[in-house]
Structures are given as C-alpha cells and as structure tokens.
mmCIF file of C-alpha atoms in Angstrom:
data_model
loop_
_atom_site.group_PDB
_atom_site.id
_atom_site.type_symbol
_atom_site.label_atom_id
_atom_site.label_comp_id
_atom_site.label_asym_id
_atom_site.label_seq_id
_atom_site.Cartn_x
_atom_site.Cartn_y
_atom_site.Cartn_z
ATOM 1 C CA UNK Z 1 -17.908 -33.446 -31.606
ATOM 2 C CA UNK Z 2 -21.046 -33.796 -29.501
ATOM 3 C CA UNK Z 3 -23.196 -36.963 -29.849
ATOM 4 C CA UNK Z 4 -26.781 -36.165 -30.639
ATOM 5 C CA UNK Z 5 -29.687 -38.475 -30.547
ATOM 6 C CA UNK Z 6 -32.826 -36.460 -31.892
ATOM 7 C CA UNK Z 7 -35.161 -39.476 -31.916
ATOM 8 C CA UNK Z 8 -33.968 -40.392 -28.395
ATOM 9 C CA UNK Z 9 -34.652 -36.691 -27.273
ATOM 10 C CA UNK Z 10 -38.233 -36.881 -28.613
ATOM 11 C CA UNK Z 11 -38.865 -40.189 -26.927
ATOM 12 C CA UNK Z 12 -37.531 -38.732 -23.638
ATOM 13 C CA UNK Z 13 -39.682 -35.778 -23.948
ATOM 14 C CA UNK Z 14 -42.910 -37.696 -24.857
ATOM 15 C CA UNK Z 15 -42.249 -40.237 -22.099
ATOM 16 C CA UNK Z 16 -41.765 -37.667 -19.436
ATOM 17 C CA UNK Z 17 -44.737 -35.686 -20.410
ATOM 18 C CA UNK Z 18 -46.993 -38.639 -20.464
ATOM 19 C CA UNK Z 19 -45.872 -40.085 -17.103
ATOM 20 C CA UNK Z 20 -45.997 -36.755 -15.313
ATOM 21 C CA UNK Z 21 -49.369 -35.862 -16.828
ATOM 22 C CA UNK Z 22 -50.890 -39.284 -15.922
ATOM 23 C CA UNK Z 23 -49.623 -38.941 -12.347
ATOM 24 C CA UNK Z 24 -50.774 -35.397 -11.805
ATOM 25 C CA UNK Z 25 -54.168 -36.128 -13.342
ATOM 26 C CA UNK Z 26 -54.829 -39.239 -11.364
ATOM 27 C CA UNK Z 27 -53.552 -38.279 -7.967
ATOM 28 C CA UNK Z 28 -56.438 -35.956 -7.076
ATOM 29 C CA UNK Z 29 -58.889 -38.654 -7.961
ATOM 30 C CA UNK Z 30 -57.108 -41.130 -5.748
ATOM 31 C CA UNK Z 31 -56.875 -38.718 -2.965
ATOM 32 C CA UNK Z 32 -60.646 -38.122 -3.000
ATOM 33 C CA UNK Z 33 -61.523 -41.827 -3.387
ATOM 34 C CA UNK Z 34 -62.481 -43.627 -0.014
ATOM 35 C CA UNK Z 35 -59.969 -46.516 -0.772
ATOM 36 C CA UNK Z 36 -56.929 -44.389 -0.960
ATOM 37 C CA UNK Z 37 -55.258 -44.766 2.467
ATOM 38 C CA UNK Z 38 -51.486 -44.427 2.633
ATOM 39 C CA UNK Z 39 -51.401 -46.617 5.617
ATOM 40 C CA UNK Z 40 -53.374 -49.387 4.279
ATOM 41 C CA UNK Z 41 -52.288 -52.932 4.678
ATOM 42 C CA UNK Z 42 -49.685 -54.059 1.991
ATOM 43 C CA UNK Z 43 -51.171 -55.357 -1.095
ATOM 44 C CA UNK Z 44 -51.005 -59.164 -2.029
ATOM 45 C CA UNK Z 45 -47.831 -58.626 -3.927
ATOM 46 C CA UNK Z 46 -44.608 -59.473 -2.399
ATOM 47 C CA UNK Z 47 -43.160 -56.720 -0.126
ATOM 48 C CA UNK Z 48 -39.660 -56.508 -1.579
ATOM 49 C CA UNK Z 49 -38.563 -56.234 -5.123
ATOM 50 C CA UNK Z 50 -35.505 -55.664 -7.489
ATOM 51 C CA UNK Z 51 -35.567 -53.292 -10.390
ATOM 52 C CA UNK Z 52 -33.278 -54.068 -13.430
ATOM 53 C CA UNK Z 53 -33.353 -51.157 -16.050
ATOM 54 C CA UNK Z 54 -31.700 -49.547 -18.976
ATOM 55 C CA UNK Z 55 -31.630 -45.849 -18.487
ATOM 56 C CA UNK Z 56 -30.864 -42.962 -20.921
ATOM 57 C CA UNK Z 57 -29.845 -39.890 -19.007
ATOM 58 C CA UNK Z 58 -29.493 -36.422 -20.453
ATOM 59 C CA UNK Z 59 -26.752 -34.338 -18.854
ATOM 60 C CA UNK Z 60 -26.468 -30.611 -19.538
ATOM 61 C CA UNK Z 61 -23.839 -28.272 -17.958
ATOM 62 C CA UNK Z 62 -21.674 -25.340 -19.124
ATOM 63 C CA UNK Z 63 -19.620 -27.907 -21.098
ATOM 64 C CA UNK Z 64 -21.725 -30.887 -22.113
ATOM 65 C CA UNK Z 65 -25.213 -31.324 -23.472
ATOM 66 C CA UNK Z 66 -25.242 -35.164 -24.123
ATOM 67 C CA UNK Z 67 -27.045 -38.365 -23.597
ATOM 68 C CA UNK Z 68 -25.572 -41.151 -21.540
ATOM 69 C CA UNK Z 69 -26.793 -44.807 -21.504
ATOM 70 C CA UNK Z 70 -26.553 -46.401 -18.141
ATOM 71 C CA UNK Z 71 -27.362 -49.747 -16.482
ATOM 72 C CA UNK Z 72 -29.417 -49.488 -13.266
ATOM 73 C CA UNK Z 73 -30.306 -51.732 -10.398
ATOM 74 C CA UNK Z 74 -32.641 -50.845 -7.587
ATOM 75 C CA UNK Z 75 -34.105 -52.343 -4.378
ATOM 76 C CA UNK Z 76 -37.529 -51.488 -3.000
ATOM 77 C CA UNK Z 77 -39.743 -52.294 -0.021
ATOM 78 C CA UNK Z 78 -43.545 -51.837 0.037
ATOM 79 C CA UNK Z 79 -44.261 -50.271 3.172
ATOM 80 C CA UNK Z 80 -48.088 -50.311 2.656
ATOM 81 C CA UNK Z 81 -50.488 -50.893 -0.236
ATOM 82 C CA UNK Z 82 -49.665 -47.389 -1.654
ATOM 83 C CA UNK Z 83 -46.289 -46.402 -0.238
ATOM 84 C CA UNK Z 84 -42.878 -47.759 -0.777
ATOM 85 C CA UNK Z 85 -39.185 -47.028 -0.153
ATOM 86 C CA UNK Z 86 -36.658 -47.387 -3.076
ATOM 87 C CA UNK Z 87 -32.958 -47.206 -3.535
ATOM 88 C CA UNK Z 88 -31.266 -46.934 -6.917
ATOM 89 C CA UNK Z 89 -27.719 -47.124 -8.288
ATOM 90 C CA UNK Z 90 -26.766 -46.703 -11.926
ATOM 91 C CA UNK Z 91 -23.370 -46.566 -13.837
ATOM 92 C CA UNK Z 92 -22.438 -45.377 -17.348
ATOM 93 C CA UNK Z 93 -21.786 -47.960 -20.018
ATOM 94 C CA UNK Z 94 -20.136 -45.514 -22.522
ATOM 95 C CA UNK Z 95 -18.131 -42.450 -22.816
ATOM 96 C CA UNK Z 96 -19.496 -39.299 -24.807
ATOM 97 C CA UNK Z 97 -16.997 -37.160 -26.721
ATOM 98 C CA UNK Z 98 -17.436 -33.391 -27.157
ATOM 99 C CA UNK Z 99 -15.368 -30.465 -28.424
ATOM 100 C CA UNK Z 100 -14.420 -27.851 -25.775
ATOM 101 C CA UNK Z 101 -12.367 -24.890 -26.786
ATOM 102 C CA UNK Z 102 -11.144 -26.857 -29.779
ATOM 103 C CA UNK Z 103 -10.062 -29.885 -27.751
ATOM 104 C CA UNK Z 104 -11.612 -33.249 -27.589
ATOM 105 C CA UNK Z 105 -12.961 -34.057 -24.144
ATOM 106 C CA UNK Z 106 -14.613 -37.360 -22.989
ATOM 107 C CA UNK Z 107 -17.135 -37.602 -20.367
ATOM 108 C CA UNK Z 108 -18.797 -40.424 -18.380
ATOM 109 C CA UNK Z 109 -21.372 -40.730 -15.547
ATOM 110 C CA UNK Z 110 -19.476 -42.980 -13.103
ATOM 111 C CA UNK Z 111 -22.394 -43.249 -10.742
ATOM 112 C CA UNK Z 112 -26.011 -42.099 -10.194
ATOM 113 C CA UNK Z 113 -27.445 -42.909 -6.843
ATOM 114 C CA UNK Z 114 -30.880 -42.262 -5.484
ATOM 115 C CA UNK Z 115 -33.279 -42.790 -2.609
ATOM 116 C CA UNK Z 116 -36.880 -42.206 -3.116
ATOM 117 C CA UNK Z 117 -40.171 -42.519 -1.321
ATOM 118 C CA UNK Z 118 -42.827 -43.919 -3.901
ATOM 119 C CA UNK Z 119 -46.551 -43.476 -4.021
ATOM 120 C CA UNK Z 120 -48.545 -45.625 -6.250
ATOM 121 C CA UNK Z 121 -51.869 -46.998 -6.972
ATOM 122 C CA UNK Z 122 -53.614 -49.199 -9.511
ATOM 123 C CA UNK Z 123 -55.717 -47.232 -12.096
ATOM 124 C CA UNK Z 124 -56.581 -50.464 -14.021
ATOM 125 C CA UNK Z 125 -56.104 -54.204 -13.205
ATOM 126 C CA UNK Z 126 -52.306 -54.869 -13.041
ATOM 127 C CA UNK Z 127 -51.449 -51.366 -13.999
ATOM 128 C CA UNK Z 128 -49.892 -49.074 -11.479
ATOM 129 C CA UNK Z 129 -49.151 -45.366 -11.784
ATOM 130 C CA UNK Z 130 -46.545 -44.006 -9.299
ATOM 131 C CA UNK Z 131 -44.660 -40.919 -8.320
ATOM 132 C CA UNK Z 132 -41.316 -40.585 -6.613
ATOM 133 C CA UNK Z 133 -39.617 -37.954 -4.542
ATOM 134 C CA UNK Z 134 -36.166 -38.314 -3.033
ATOM 135 C CA UNK Z 135 -32.602 -37.236 -3.347
ATOM 136 C CA UNK Z 136 -29.939 -38.143 -5.876
ATOM 137 C CA UNK Z 137 -26.105 -37.779 -6.435
ATOM 138 C CA UNK Z 138 -24.393 -37.816 -9.725
ATOM 139 C CA UNK Z 139 -20.758 -38.677 -10.209
ATOM 140 C CA UNK Z 140 -19.360 -37.243 -13.343
ATOM 141 C CA UNK Z 141 -15.733 -37.667 -14.846
ATOM 142 C CA UNK Z 142 -14.096 -35.813 -17.638
ATOM 143 C CA UNK Z 143 -10.973 -36.390 -19.489
ATOM 144 C CA UNK Z 144 -8.998 -34.249 -21.973
ATOM 145 C CA UNK Z 145 -8.259 -36.576 -24.680
ATOM 146 C CA UNK Z 146 -5.311 -34.315 -25.835
ATOM 147 C CA UNK Z 147 -3.490 -33.601 -22.511
ATOM 148 C CA UNK Z 148 -4.921 -36.688 -20.466
ATOM 149 C CA UNK Z 149 -6.085 -34.356 -17.643
ATOM 150 C CA UNK Z 150 -8.930 -35.826 -15.665
ATOM 151 C CA UNK Z 151 -11.592 -33.963 -13.566
ATOM 152 C CA UNK Z 152 -14.162 -35.611 -11.240
ATOM 153 C CA UNK Z 153 -16.869 -34.173 -9.312
ATOM 154 C CA UNK Z 154 -20.181 -35.156 -7.359
ATOM 155 C CA UNK Z 155 -23.411 -33.195 -7.063
ATOM 156 C CA UNK Z 156 -26.609 -33.883 -5.170
ATOM 157 C CA UNK Z 157 -29.931 -32.484 -5.407
ATOM 158 C CA UNK Z 158 -33.761 -33.057 -4.740
ATOM 159 C CA UNK Z 159 -35.202 -35.407 -7.221
ATOM 160 C CA UNK Z 160 -38.729 -36.420 -8.546
ATOM 161 C CA UNK Z 161 -40.332 -38.401 -11.055
ATOM 162 C CA UNK Z 162 -43.353 -40.650 -12.283
ATOM 163 C CA UNK Z 163 -43.822 -43.768 -14.168
ATOM 164 C CA UNK Z 164 -45.948 -46.809 -14.941
ATOM 165 C CA UNK Z 165 -45.730 -50.453 -14.055
ATOM 166 C CA UNK Z 166 -47.633 -53.466 -15.635
ATOM 167 C CA UNK Z 167 -47.708 -56.715 -13.913
ATOM 168 C CA UNK Z 168 -47.365 -59.633 -16.378
ATOM 169 C CA UNK Z 169 -47.226 -62.065 -13.437
ATOM 170 C CA UNK Z 170 -47.579 -61.725 -9.709
ATOM 171 C CA UNK Z 171 -43.853 -61.380 -9.241
ATOM 172 C CA UNK Z 172 -42.815 -59.684 -12.490
ATOM 173 C CA UNK Z 173 -43.722 -56.282 -13.714
ATOM 174 C CA UNK Z 174 -42.679 -54.155 -16.743
ATOM 175 C CA UNK Z 175 -41.708 -50.484 -15.621
ATOM 176 C CA UNK Z 176 -41.166 -47.311 -17.537
ATOM 177 C CA UNK Z 177 -40.426 -44.057 -15.780
ATOM 178 C CA UNK Z 178 -38.971 -40.466 -15.955
ATOM 179 C CA UNK Z 179 -36.903 -38.804 -13.297
ATOM 180 C CA UNK Z 180 -35.447 -35.459 -12.772
ATOM 181 C CA UNK Z 181 -32.185 -36.147 -10.800
ATOM 182 C CA UNK Z 182 -30.226 -32.972 -10.548
ATOM 183 C CA UNK Z 183 -30.745 -29.293 -11.092
ATOM 184 C CA UNK Z 184 -28.020 -27.281 -9.373
ATOM 185 C CA UNK Z 185 -26.200 -23.979 -9.797
ATOM 186 C CA UNK Z 186 -22.470 -24.225 -10.654
ATOM 187 C CA UNK Z 187 -20.008 -21.599 -11.173
ATOM 188 C CA UNK Z 188 -20.610 -20.391 -14.907
ATOM 189 C CA UNK Z 189 -23.924 -22.294 -15.261
ATOM 190 C CA UNK Z 190 -26.262 -25.063 -14.240
ATOM 191 C CA UNK Z 191 -25.960 -28.859 -14.017
ATOM 192 C CA UNK Z 192 -29.118 -30.615 -15.019
ATOM 193 C CA UNK Z 193 -29.574 -34.436 -15.277
ATOM 194 C CA UNK Z 194 -32.890 -36.134 -16.179
ATOM 195 C CA UNK Z 195 -33.651 -39.438 -17.712
ATOM 196 C CA UNK Z 196 -35.998 -42.239 -18.924
ATOM 197 C CA UNK Z 197 -35.794 -45.843 -18.216
ATOM 198 C CA UNK Z 198 -37.342 -49.147 -18.965
ATOM 199 C CA UNK Z 199 -36.916 -52.424 -17.339
ATOM 200 C CA UNK Z 200 -38.296 -55.271 -14.978
ATOM 201 C CA UNK Z 201 -39.422 -55.194 -11.422
ATOM 202 C CA UNK Z 202 -38.877 -58.622 -9.847
ATOM 203 C CA UNK Z 203 -40.796 -59.238 -6.479
ATOM 204 C CA UNK Z 204 -39.511 -61.613 -3.926
#
C-alpha cells in the first residue's frame, strides 16, 4: 500500500514554485544593481552557521512514488556578503510501505548528502532570498517484508534549489527552501528526489 499525502504534495509544489520564482525574478535585479558584488566583504552576520531542519522528500523511481520525512543538519560558511559554501546531511525517520508485484516492500532513505555553493542577497530588511547549486548523493534501502530480502544503492547527481531566510535575531534565522536533489536514469526508469524543508539557521 502506497502512502499518499495530497496536502503535502500541494504544499511542496506551491513552496517550490514560490521559492524558484522569487529567486529567478530577483536575480536579474540584483545583478544590475551597483551594490551586487559577489566578492564583497562579509556581512555583519557571523561567518559560520548550523542549519537544523525537518525535510519532506518526494522520491520517485520505477517502484516507489512516496514521501519521506527526514531530519537534516547543515554547516555553512559565508565566503562573502553574497556567497557561501554549505554542506548538508539528512537521514530518514520513517519507513514507507508499498505494494510491488503483490508483495509488501518497505523503503527508507538512509542518507541524503549535499554540498552547495549558495548565492543570496537581502531583498528587505532581515529577509534573504538565496539559490543553491551543487551535488547530492541519496542512499536508499528497500526490504521485502515477505522474504526479508534487502537491497541498498547510492545515486548522485547535480542539485539545485532556492529558498528564503528571515532573521529574527542577529544569530537566528527561520529558513524555508526547495531542492531538486537527484534526477538520474536507471535501468527501467528514472530516479528522482526533491524536497522542501523548514528549520532554523544558527550563526556562531
């Protein structure tokens, strides 16, 4: 039985569209503005930060088309006022059951690992819009609930995304984002993974 979350799918789609639209619309404005200098001095915010987030990842391949909840931690360094480097690691917090050829199969995303170059700028006071490009790996494990047979594999791909961050204090920001992690060809079909997340960014 496939677990479906219609409301969550609608939230994911709207969040992704809003984040990507905001970033794409505002990047040309920033590029033409005199103050947009990728090598500018770091902002007054602290140079390093941790991201703590809850993430919902939609994974689709020739067998599964399900949503997975994950816990994510990230580490970032502000290289300049507008550029940063981020590393993220997430792990699944639940298994999802599906029916495959009449048999029950459970799947879990054991790990989701990413490295990103981030570009961001403030469009309003304390409100940042950012985009990310990088590379991600997804570790997926499946188990046949009837025979007990397990299968695990890892796939990597170019990744991209966008999001917004609002600073409630100099060292604390509320962050929401969308990321397309993996879209690769497999024998018999594609493997696609994308997700939305919400959490906190803690600067230090």
